[in-house]
Amino acid sequence: MFKSGLTVSTVSKPNSKTNNPIIKHSLLNVLRLERDAVENFNKYPFCVPAIRHLHRLEFHPAVTIFIGENGSGKSTLLEAIAVKLGFNAEGGSKNFNFATRETHSNLNEFIRVERGISHLTDNYFLRAESFYNLASQIEDLKMTYGDKSLHAQSHGEAFLSLLTNQLQGDGIYLFDEPEAALSPQRQLSVLTLIHRLVYHQSQMIIATHSPILLAYPNARIYQFAADGIKEIKYTDTEHYQVTKDFLNRHERMLEILLDEENEDLKSKERK
């Protein structure tokens, strides 16, 4: 089992019901933080608790998922991995080289990634927060995905169009909160896309808040929290439990939440 700051081992077990593809190789095996090179753990991004406690992290050969509250460091680490692998910090394939504003941390300079023997042929880094910038760059390069410009489609349509038309398999793919652009139905479509990419021997690292994407069978899920990064089962995640509780008794939960809010509002009314 996982011990913070030491090693990580999987809790995911094969499930014959899901008929998961067999992964013959992977590009990324292990990430290490070069702690001796960090001068000050009180400075960003090393002051983020999940990063402060980071020593070593093992990747699943198919799908690894990062979860945690806003500001927990999951996107920061994913971005560092992307830059370390040669991606543009704002997204795209490794051939993209543009920047609207340099905002990424220098964490990539302090991590070491142990690679497998695989030589993957495709790659992409897709992040929701800079997708507009990426779509503009794609349009400037006269590239098209589907029969429309990405800017001529809705945010969700453009996002899914790029996913379905660009990603070919046999690749390494990093997704940062892809659900931000997608309806629940489209998130289900992304689940099937992930499965297709895994079938074609791809490896993915995904930062997400979506309980739908988290459900991909046998994915290795890492929870970013104040005491470090720990592996967690899908049904033990807050995302699963809160969503399940709300859907099963939404009327009662709304009553509790809104009654508490009404009491607070009344207490602050001007006399």
PDB file of C-alpha atoms in Angstrom:
ATOM      1  CA  MET A   1       0.000   0.000   0.000  1.00  0.00           C
ATOM      2  CA  PHE A   2       0.969   3.628  -0.379  1.00  0.00           C
ATOM      3  CA  LYS A   3       2.937   5.476   2.255  1.00  0.00           C
ATOM      4  CA  SER A   4       3.201   9.203   1.728  1.00  0.00           C
ATOM      5  CA  GLY A   5       6.642  10.212   0.495  1.00  0.00           C
ATOM      6  CA  LEU A   6       7.792   6.639  -0.186  1.00  0.00           C
ATOM      7  CA  THR A   7       6.234   4.386  -2.774  1.00  0.00           C
ATOM      8  CA  VAL A   8       2.951   3.827  -4.527  1.00  0.00           C
ATOM      9  CA  SER A   9       1.452   0.505  -5.491  1.00  0.00           C
ATOM     10  CA  THR A  10      -1.802  -0.133  -7.267  1.00  0.00           C
ATOM     11  CA  VAL A  11      -5.060  -0.980  -5.526  1.00  0.00           C
ATOM     12  CA  SER A  12      -6.831  -1.535  -8.844  1.00  0.00           C
ATOM     13  CA  LYS A  13      -7.650  -5.144  -9.666  1.00  0.00           C
ATOM     14  CA  PRO A  14      -8.350  -6.632 -13.093  1.00  0.00           C
ATOM     15  CA  ASN A  15     -12.058  -6.958 -13.784  1.00  0.00           C
ATOM     16  CA  SER A  16     -13.047  -9.452 -16.442  1.00  0.00           C
ATOM     17  CA  LYS A  17     -16.456  -7.816 -16.823  1.00  0.00           C
ATOM     18  CA  THR A  18     -14.900  -4.689 -18.339  1.00  0.00           C
ATOM     19  CA  ASN A  19     -12.814  -6.622 -20.891  1.00  0.00           C
ATOM     20  CA  ASN A  20      -9.982  -4.113 -20.589  1.00  0.00           C
ATOM     21  CA  PRO A  21      -7.320  -4.154 -23.304  1.00  0.00           C
ATOM     22  CA  ILE A  22      -3.898  -5.571 -22.436  1.00  0.00           C
ATOM     23  CA  ILE A  23      -1.194  -2.905 -22.469  1.00  0.00           C
ATOM     24  CA  LYS A  24       2.033  -4.299 -23.872  1.00  0.00           C
ATOM     25  CA  HIS A  25       4.202  -1.283 -23.052  1.00  0.00           C
ATOM     26  CA  SER A  26       4.094   2.200 -21.572  1.00  0.00           C
ATOM     27  CA  LEU A  27       6.025   5.390 -22.096  1.00  0.00           C
ATOM     28  CA  LEU A  28       5.995   6.653 -18.507  1.00  0.00           C
ATOM     29  CA  ASN A  29       6.707   4.424 -15.532  1.00  0.00           C
ATOM     30  CA  VAL A  30       7.719   6.538 -12.544  1.00  0.00           C
ATOM     31  CA  LEU A  31       8.025  10.205 -11.598  1.00  0.00           C
ATOM     32  CA  ARG A  32      10.437  11.435  -8.949  1.00  0.00           C
ATOM     33  CA  LEU A  33      10.832  14.838  -7.372  1.00  0.00           C
ATOM     34  CA  GLU A  34      14.510  15.803  -7.117  1.00  0.00           C
ATOM     35  CA  ARG A  35      14.076  17.028  -3.560  1.00  0.00           C
ATOM     36  CA  ASP A  36      17.763  17.757  -2.970  1.00  0.00           C
ATOM     37  CA  ALA A  37      17.652  20.337  -5.779  1.00  0.00           C
ATOM     38  CA  VAL A  38      14.777  22.279  -4.195  1.00  0.00           C
ATOM     39  CA  GLU A  39      16.167  25.221  -2.257  1.00  0.00           C
ATOM     40  CA  ASN A  40      12.989  26.308  -0.498  1.00  0.00           C
ATOM     41  CA  PHE A  41       9.852  24.263   0.075  1.00  0.00           C
ATOM     42  CA  ASN A  42       8.068  27.390   1.302  1.00  0.00           C
ATOM     43  CA  LYS A  43       7.978  28.848  -2.213  1.00  0.00           C
ATOM     44  CA  TYR A  44       5.497  28.017  -4.952  1.00  0.00           C
ATOM     45  CA  PRO A  45       4.981  25.398  -6.299  1.00  0.00           C
ATOM     46  CA  PHE A  46       6.832  23.421  -3.618  1.00  0.00           C
ATOM     47  CA  CYS A  47       4.725  24.929  -0.838  1.00  0.00           C
ATOM     48  CA  VAL A  48       1.630  23.189  -2.247  1.00  0.00           C
ATOM     49  CA  PRO A  49       1.148  20.320   0.239  1.00  0.00           C
ATOM     50  CA  ALA A  50       0.824  17.575  -2.375  1.00  0.00           C
ATOM     51  CA  ILE A  51       4.069  18.720  -4.020  1.00  0.00           C
ATOM     52  CA  ARG A  52       5.825  19.301  -0.690  1.00  0.00           C
ATOM     53  CA  HIS A  53       5.262  15.636   0.242  1.00  0.00           C
ATOM     54  CA  LEU A  54       6.021  14.228  -3.201  1.00  0.00           C
ATOM     55  CA  HIS A  55       8.861  11.739  -3.551  1.00  0.00           C
ATOM     56  CA  ARG A  56       7.871   9.105  -6.073  1.00  0.00           C
ATOM     57  CA  LEU A  57       4.771   8.389  -8.142  1.00  0.00           C
ATOM     58  CA  GLU A  58       4.051   5.330 -10.278  1.00  0.00           C
ATOM     59  CA  PHE A  59       1.966   5.622 -13.425  1.00  0.00           C
ATOM     60  CA  HIS A  60      -0.554   3.069 -14.617  1.00  0.00           C
ATOM     61  CA  PRO A  61       0.445   1.772 -18.063  1.00  0.00           C
ATOM     62  CA  ALA A  62      -2.973   2.817 -19.406  1.00  0.00           C
ATOM     63  CA  VAL A  63      -4.837   5.471 -17.388  1.00  0.00           C
ATOM     64  CA  THR A  64      -3.681   7.482 -14.378  1.00  0.00           C
ATOM     65  CA  ILE A  65      -6.070  10.052 -12.895  1.00  0.00           C
ATOM     66  CA  PHE A  66      -5.318  12.997 -10.597  1.00  0.00           C
ATOM     67  CA  ILE A  67      -8.088  14.317  -8.341  1.00  0.00           C
ATOM     68  CA  GLY A  68      -8.266  16.882  -5.557  1.00  0.00           C
ATOM     69  CA  GLU A  69      -9.718  20.211  -4.533  1.00  0.00           C
ATOM     70  CA  ASN A  70      -9.020  23.379  -6.492  1.00  0.00           C
ATOM     71  CA  GLY A  71      -5.479  24.453  -5.688  1.00  0.00           C
ATOM     72  CA  SER A  72      -4.413  20.986  -4.571  1.00  0.00           C
ATOM     73  CA  GLY A  73      -1.636  20.815  -7.175  1.00  0.00           C
ATOM     74  CA  LYS A  74      -2.998  18.251  -9.619  1.00  0.00           C
ATOM     75  CA  SER A  75      -2.959  20.573 -12.640  1.00  0.00           C
ATOM     76  CA  THR A  76       0.398  21.990 -11.548  1.00  0.00           C
ATOM     77  CA  LEU A  77       1.963  18.528 -11.552  1.00  0.00           C
ATOM     78  CA  LEU A  78       0.270  17.546 -14.817  1.00  0.00           C
ATOM     79  CA  GLU A  79       1.559  20.724 -16.450  1.00  0.00           C
ATOM     80  CA  ALA A  80       5.082  20.013 -15.172  1.00  0.00           C
ATOM     81  CA  ILE A  81       4.940  16.500 -16.617  1.00  0.00           C
ATOM     82  CA  ALA A  82       3.770  17.919 -19.947  1.00  0.00           C
ATOM     83  CA  VAL A  83       6.565  20.498 -20.134  1.00  0.00           C
ATOM     84  CA  LYS A  84       9.102  17.871 -19.053  1.00  0.00           C
ATOM     85  CA  LEU A  85       7.991  15.670 -21.945  1.00  0.00           C
ATOM     86  CA  GLY A  86       8.395  18.518 -24.416  1.00  0.00           C
ATOM     87  CA  PHE A  87       4.838  19.796 -24.707  1.00  0.00           C
ATOM     88  CA  ASN A  88       3.885  23.436 -24.945  1.00  0.00           C
ATOM     89  CA  ALA A  89       2.547  24.601 -21.559  1.00  0.00           C
ATOM     90  CA  GLU A  90      -0.702  25.833 -23.137  1.00  0.00           C
ATOM     91  CA  GLY A  91      -1.419  22.602 -24.938  1.00  0.00           C
ATOM     92  CA  GLY A  92      -1.214  20.918 -28.299  1.00  0.00           C
ATOM     93  CA  SER A  93       1.140  18.314 -29.679  1.00  0.00           C
ATOM     94  CA  LYS A  94       4.888  18.547 -29.213  1.00  0.00           C
ATOM     95  CA  ASN A  95       5.017  20.439 -32.520  1.00  0.00           C
ATOM     96  CA  PHE A  96       3.159  23.412 -31.038  1.00  0.00           C
ATOM     97  CA  ASN A  97       5.293  26.299 -29.844  1.00  0.00           C
ATOM     98  CA  PHE A  98       3.251  29.325 -28.829  1.00  0.00           C
ATOM     99  CA  ALA A  99       2.611  31.294 -25.663  1.00  0.00           C
ATOM    100  CA  THR A 100       0.007  33.935 -24.907  1.00  0.00           C
ATOM    101  CA  ARG A 101       1.410  34.355 -21.416  1.00  0.00           C
ATOM    102  CA  GLU A 102       4.125  32.449 -19.544  1.00  0.00           C
ATOM    103  CA  THR A 103       2.401  31.353 -16.343  1.00  0.00           C
ATOM    104  CA  HIS A 104       3.578  27.806 -15.771  1.00  0.00           C
ATOM    105  CA  SER A 105       5.749  27.005 -12.757  1.00  0.00           C
ATOM    106  CA  ASN A 106       9.312  25.715 -12.868  1.00  0.00           C
ATOM    107  CA  LEU A 107       8.339  22.386 -11.309  1.00  0.00           C
ATOM    108  CA  ASN A 108       9.324  20.599 -14.530  1.00  0.00           C
ATOM    109  CA  GLU A 109      12.957  21.469 -13.771  1.00  0.00           C
ATOM    110  CA  PHE A 110      12.822  19.462 -10.544  1.00  0.00           C
ATOM    111  CA  ILE A 111      11.123  16.255 -11.635  1.00  0.00           C
ATOM    112  CA  ARG A 112      12.629  13.202 -13.264  1.00  0.00           C
ATOM    113  CA  VAL A 113      10.506  10.857 -15.323  1.00  0.00           C
ATOM    114  CA  GLU A 114      11.526   7.240 -15.805  1.00  0.00           C
ATOM    115  CA  ARG A 115      10.441   6.073 -19.232  1.00  0.00           C
ATOM    116  CA  GLY A 116       9.596   2.641 -20.556  1.00  0.00           C
ATOM    117  CA  ILE A 117      10.942   1.082 -23.730  1.00  0.00           C
ATOM    118  CA  SER A 118       7.981   2.238 -25.805  1.00  0.00           C
ATOM    119  CA  HIS A 119       8.442   4.661 -28.693  1.00  0.00           C
ATOM    120  CA  LEU A 120       4.952   6.074 -29.098  1.00  0.00           C
ATOM    121  CA  THR A 121       4.001   7.754 -32.354  1.00  0.00           C
ATOM    122  CA  ASP A 122       1.320  10.209 -31.195  1.00  0.00           C
ATOM    123  CA  ASN A 123       1.043  12.775 -28.402  1.00  0.00           C
ATOM    124  CA  TYR A 124      -1.183  15.578 -27.175  1.00  0.00           C
ATOM    125  CA  PHE A 125      -1.636  17.833 -24.143  1.00  0.00           C
ATOM    126  CA  LEU A 126      -5.162  19.192 -23.821  1.00  0.00           C
ATOM    127  CA  ARG A 127      -6.199  21.600 -21.101  1.00  0.00           C
ATOM    128  CA  ALA A 128      -9.593  23.254 -20.780  1.00  0.00           C
ATOM    129  CA  GLU A 129      -8.397  26.613 -19.438  1.00  0.00           C
ATOM    130  CA  SER A 130      -6.243  27.428 -22.486  1.00  0.00           C
ATOM    131  CA  PHE A 131      -8.302  25.669 -25.147  1.00  0.00           C
ATOM    132  CA  TYR A 132      -9.357  28.957 -26.781  1.00  0.00           C
ATOM    133  CA  ASN A 133      -5.698  29.892 -27.247  1.00  0.00           C
ATOM    134  CA  LEU A 134      -4.950  26.465 -28.676  1.00  0.00           C
ATOM    135  CA  ALA A 135      -7.910  26.654 -31.060  1.00  0.00           C
ATOM    136  CA  SER A 136      -6.708  30.077 -32.267  1.00  0.00           C
ATOM    137  CA  GLN A 137      -3.251  28.665 -32.922  1.00  0.00           C
ATOM    138  CA  ILE A 138      -4.743  25.739 -34.824  1.00  0.00           C
ATOM    139  CA  GLU A 139      -6.763  28.155 -36.950  1.00  0.00           C
ATOM    140  CA  ASP A 140      -3.682  30.317 -37.626  1.00  0.00           C
ATOM    141  CA  LEU A 141      -1.890  27.197 -38.870  1.00  0.00           C
ATOM    142  CA  LYS A 142      -4.809  26.430 -41.240  1.00  0.00           C
ATOM    143  CA  MET A 143      -5.423  23.098 -39.533  1.00  0.00           C
ATOM    144  CA  THR A 144      -8.936  21.642 -39.394  1.00  0.00           C
ATOM    145  CA  TYR A 145     -10.622  18.966 -37.321  1.00  0.00           C
ATOM    146  CA  GLY A 146     -13.878  17.811 -38.809  1.00  0.00           C
ATOM    147  CA  ASP A 147     -15.756  19.943 -41.332  1.00  0.00           C
ATOM    148  CA  LYS A 148     -15.725  23.193 -39.294  1.00  0.00           C
ATOM    149  CA  SER A 149     -13.230  25.541 -37.752  1.00  0.00           C
ATOM    150  CA  LEU A 150     -12.942  24.951 -34.009  1.00  0.00           C
ATOM    151  CA  HIS A 151     -13.997  28.556 -33.415  1.00  0.00           C
ATOM    152  CA  ALA A 152     -17.128  27.951 -35.509  1.00  0.00           C
ATOM    153  CA  GLN A 153     -18.258  25.300 -33.028  1.00  0.00           C
ATOM    154  CA  SER A 154     -19.414  25.510 -29.439  1.00  0.00           C
ATOM    155  CA  HIS A 155     -16.792  25.023 -26.753  1.00  0.00           C
ATOM    156  CA  GLY A 156     -17.900  21.443 -26.110  1.00  0.00           C
ATOM    157  CA  GLU A 157     -18.270  20.572 -29.794  1.00  0.00           C
ATOM    158  CA  ALA A 158     -14.825  21.942 -30.606  1.00  0.00           C
ATOM    159  CA  PHE A 159     -13.242  20.135 -27.676  1.00  0.00           C
ATOM    160  CA  LEU A 160     -14.777  16.793 -28.658  1.00  0.00           C
ATOM    161  CA  SER A 161     -14.020  17.386 -32.348  1.00  0.00           C
ATOM    162  CA  LEU A 162     -10.344  17.816 -31.575  1.00  0.00           C
ATOM    163  CA  LEU A 163     -10.312  14.727 -29.377  1.00  0.00           C
ATOM    164  CA  THR A 164     -11.982  12.490 -31.948  1.00  0.00           C
ATOM    165  CA  ASN A 165     -10.133  13.771 -35.008  1.00  0.00           C
ATOM    166  CA  GLN A 166      -6.631  14.438 -33.673  1.00  0.00           C
ATOM    167  CA  LEU A 167      -5.827  11.537 -31.359  1.00  0.00           C
ATOM    168  CA  GLN A 168      -4.736   8.499 -33.342  1.00  0.00           C
ATOM    169  CA  GLY A 169      -3.637   6.028 -30.666  1.00  0.00           C
ATOM    170  CA  ASP A 170      -0.228   4.550 -29.872  1.00  0.00           C
ATOM    171  CA  GLY A 171       0.374   7.786 -28.010  1.00  0.00           C
ATOM    172  CA  ILE A 172       0.839   9.624 -24.735  1.00  0.00           C
ATOM    173  CA  TYR A 173      -2.052  11.953 -23.879  1.00  0.00           C
ATOM    174  CA  LEU A 174      -2.415  14.424 -21.029  1.00  0.00           C
ATOM    175  CA  PHE A 175      -5.858  15.907 -20.284  1.00  0.00           C
ATOM    176  CA  ASP A 176      -6.372  18.731 -17.793  1.00  0.00           C
ATOM    177  CA  GLU A 177     -10.007  18.948 -16.640  1.00  0.00           C
ATOM    178  CA  PRO A 178     -11.532  17.985 -20.013  1.00  0.00           C
ATOM    179  CA  GLU A 179     -15.007  17.811 -18.461  1.00  0.00           C
ATOM    180  CA  ALA A 180     -15.093  21.618 -18.159  1.00  0.00           C
ATOM    181  CA  ALA A 181     -16.250  21.851 -21.769  1.00  0.00           C
ATOM    182  CA  LEU A 182     -18.450  18.768 -21.870  1.00  0.00           C
ATOM    183  CA  SER A 183     -22.002  17.823 -20.943  1.00  0.00           C
ATOM    184  CA  PRO A 184     -22.499  14.560 -19.024  1.00  0.00           C
ATOM    185  CA  GLN A 185     -23.491  12.827 -22.267  1.00  0.00           C
ATOM    186  CA  ARG A 186     -20.314  14.051 -23.976  1.00  0.00           C
ATOM    187  CA  GLN A 187     -18.279  12.900 -20.995  1.00  0.00           C
ATOM    188  CA  LEU A 188     -19.643   9.422 -21.629  1.00  0.00           C
ATOM    189  CA  SER A 189     -18.435   9.794 -25.210  1.00  0.00           C
ATOM    190  CA  VAL A 190     -14.973  10.662 -23.894  1.00  0.00           C
ATOM    191  CA  LEU A 191     -15.018   7.478 -21.793  1.00  0.00           C
ATOM    192  CA  THR A 192     -15.472   5.424 -24.956  1.00  0.00           C
ATOM    193  CA  LEU A 193     -12.722   7.448 -26.656  1.00  0.00           C
ATOM    194  CA  ILE A 194     -10.364   6.731 -23.748  1.00  0.00           C
ATOM    195  CA  HIS A 195     -11.152   3.033 -24.085  1.00  0.00           C
ATOM    196  CA  ARG A 196     -10.447   3.117 -27.817  1.00  0.00           C
ATOM    197  CA  LEU A 197      -7.130   4.869 -27.244  1.00  0.00           C
ATOM    198  CA  VAL A 198      -6.158   2.347 -24.564  1.00  0.00           C
ATOM    199  CA  TYR A 199      -7.042  -0.465 -26.974  1.00  0.00           C
ATOM    200  CA  HIS A 200      -4.608   1.140 -29.431  1.00  0.00           C
ATOM    201  CA  GLN A 201      -1.819   1.003 -26.834  1.00  0.00           C
ATOM    202  CA  SER A 202      -1.990   4.550 -25.494  1.00  0.00           C
ATOM    203  CA  GLN A 203      -1.161   5.915 -22.070  1.00  0.00           C
ATOM    204  CA  MET A 204      -3.095   8.769 -20.458  1.00  0.00           C
ATOM    205  CA  ILE A 205      -2.744  11.023 -17.437  1.00  0.00           C
ATOM    206  CA  ILE A 206      -5.915  12.959 -16.625  1.00  0.00           C
ATOM    207  CA  ALA A 207      -6.635  15.655 -14.024  1.00  0.00           C
ATOM    208  CA  THR A 208     -10.374  15.798 -13.460  1.00  0.00           C
ATOM    209  CA  HIS A 209     -13.301  16.530 -11.142  1.00  0.00           C
ATOM    210  CA  SER A 210     -15.679  14.341 -13.146  1.00  0.00           C
ATOM    211  CA  PRO A 211     -17.102  11.250 -11.401  1.00  0.00           C
ATOM    212  CA  ILE A 212     -17.928   9.958 -14.892  1.00  0.00           C
ATOM    213  CA  LEU A 213     -14.350  10.059 -16.204  1.00  0.00           C
ATOM    214  CA  LEU A 214     -13.080   8.748 -12.868  1.00  0.00           C
ATOM    215  CA  ALA A 215     -15.079   5.578 -13.439  1.00  0.00           C
ATOM    216  CA  TYR A 216     -12.839   4.265 -16.232  1.00  0.00           C
ATOM    217  CA  PRO A 217     -12.155   0.621 -15.235  1.00  0.00           C
ATOM    218  CA  ASN A 218      -8.873  -0.133 -13.469  1.00  0.00           C
ATOM    219  CA  ALA A 219      -7.587   3.439 -13.749  1.00  0.00           C
ATOM    220  CA  ARG A 220      -5.098   4.357 -11.065  1.00  0.00           C
ATOM    221  CA  ILE A 221      -6.576   7.279  -9.136  1.00  0.00           C
ATOM    222  CA  TYR A 222      -4.401   9.589  -7.051  1.00  0.00           C
ATOM    223  CA  GLN A 223      -5.938  11.914  -4.473  1.00  0.00           C
ATOM    224  CA  PHE A 224      -4.039  15.196  -3.967  1.00  0.00           C
ATOM    225  CA  ALA A 225      -4.519  16.367  -0.394  1.00  0.00           C
ATOM    226  CA  ALA A 226      -2.870  18.215   2.488  1.00  0.00           C
ATOM    227  CA  ASP A 227      -0.990  15.092   3.593  1.00  0.00           C
ATOM    228  CA  GLY A 228       0.346  14.267   0.135  1.00  0.00           C
ATOM    229  CA  ILE A 229      -0.685  12.159  -2.834  1.00  0.00           C
ATOM    230  CA  LYS A 230      -2.363   8.837  -2.110  1.00  0.00           C
ATOM    231  CA  GLU A 231      -3.972   6.203  -4.269  1.00  0.00           C
ATOM    232  CA  ILE A 232      -7.704   5.779  -3.740  1.00  0.00           C
ATOM    233  CA  LYS A 233     -10.471   3.516  -4.991  1.00  0.00           C
ATOM    234  CA  TYR A 234     -13.144   5.043  -7.199  1.00  0.00           C
ATOM    235  CA  THR A 235     -15.980   4.364  -4.761  1.00  0.00           C
ATOM    236  CA  ASP A 236     -13.983   5.932  -1.926  1.00  0.00           C
ATOM    237  CA  THR A 237     -13.559   9.251  -3.737  1.00  0.00           C
ATOM    238  CA  GLU A 238     -15.520  12.288  -2.597  1.00  0.00           C
ATOM    239  CA  HIS A 239     -16.572  12.787  -6.229  1.00  0.00           C
ATOM    240  CA  TYR A 240     -18.371   9.448  -6.276  1.00  0.00           C
ATOM    241  CA  GLN A 241     -19.828   9.643  -2.771  1.00  0.00           C
ATOM    242  CA  VAL A 242     -21.100  13.233  -2.924  1.00  0.00           C
ATOM    243  CA  THR A 243     -22.609  12.751  -6.385  1.00  0.00           C
ATOM    244  CA  LYS A 244     -24.274   9.495  -5.358  1.00  0.00           C
ATOM    245  CA  ASP A 245     -25.665  10.966  -2.140  1.00  0.00           C
ATOM    246  CA  PHE A 246     -26.992  14.042  -3.908  1.00  0.00           C
ATOM    247  CA  LEU A 247     -28.709  12.098  -6.705  1.00  0.00           C
ATOM    248  CA  ASN A 248     -30.216   9.552  -4.309  1.00  0.00           C
ATOM    249  CA  ARG A 249     -31.705  12.209  -1.997  1.00  0.00           C
ATOM    250  CA  HIS A 250     -31.388  15.511  -3.760  1.00  0.00           C
ATOM    251  CA  GLU A 251     -34.544  17.024  -2.240  1.00  0.00           C
ATOM    252  CA  ARG A 252     -33.367  16.409   1.313  1.00  0.00           C
ATOM    253  CA  MET A 253     -29.836  17.627   0.585  1.00  0.00           C
ATOM    254  CA  LEU A 254     -31.153  20.804  -1.051  1.00  0.00           C
ATOM    255  CA  GLU A 255     -33.393  21.400   1.940  1.00  0.00           C
ATOM    256  CA  ILE A 256     -30.454  21.104   4.336  1.00  0.00           C
ATOM    257  CA  LEU A 257     -28.114  23.247   2.235  1.00  0.00           C
ATOM    258  CA  LEU A 258     -30.582  26.015   1.450  1.00  0.00           C
ATOM    259  CA  ASP A 259     -32.091  26.149   4.940  1.00  0.00           C
ATOM    260  CA  GLU A 260     -28.604  26.716   6.336  1.00  0.00           C
ATOM    261  CA  GLU A 261     -27.989  29.420   3.742  1.00  0.00           C
ATOM    262  CA  ASN A 262     -31.326  31.097   4.497  1.00  0.00           C
ATOM    263  CA  GLU A 263     -30.467  31.199   8.192  1.00  0.00           C
ATOM    264  CA  ASP A 264     -27.131  32.808   7.389  1.00  0.00           C
ATOM    265  CA  LEU A 265     -28.747  35.375   5.085  1.00  0.00           C
ATOM    266  CA  LYS A 266     -31.359  36.290   7.693  1.00  0.00           C
ATOM    267  CA  SER A 267     -28.688  36.742  10.357  1.00  0.00           C
ATOM    268  CA  LYS A 268     -26.934  39.291   8.136  1.00  0.00           C
ATOM    269  CA  GLU A 269     -30.011  41.307   7.181  1.00  0.00           C
ATOM    270  CA  ARG A 270     -29.905  44.967   8.037  1.00  0.00           C
ATOM    271  CA  LYS A 271     -31.994  45.780  11.075  1.00  0.00           C
TER     272      LYS A 271
END
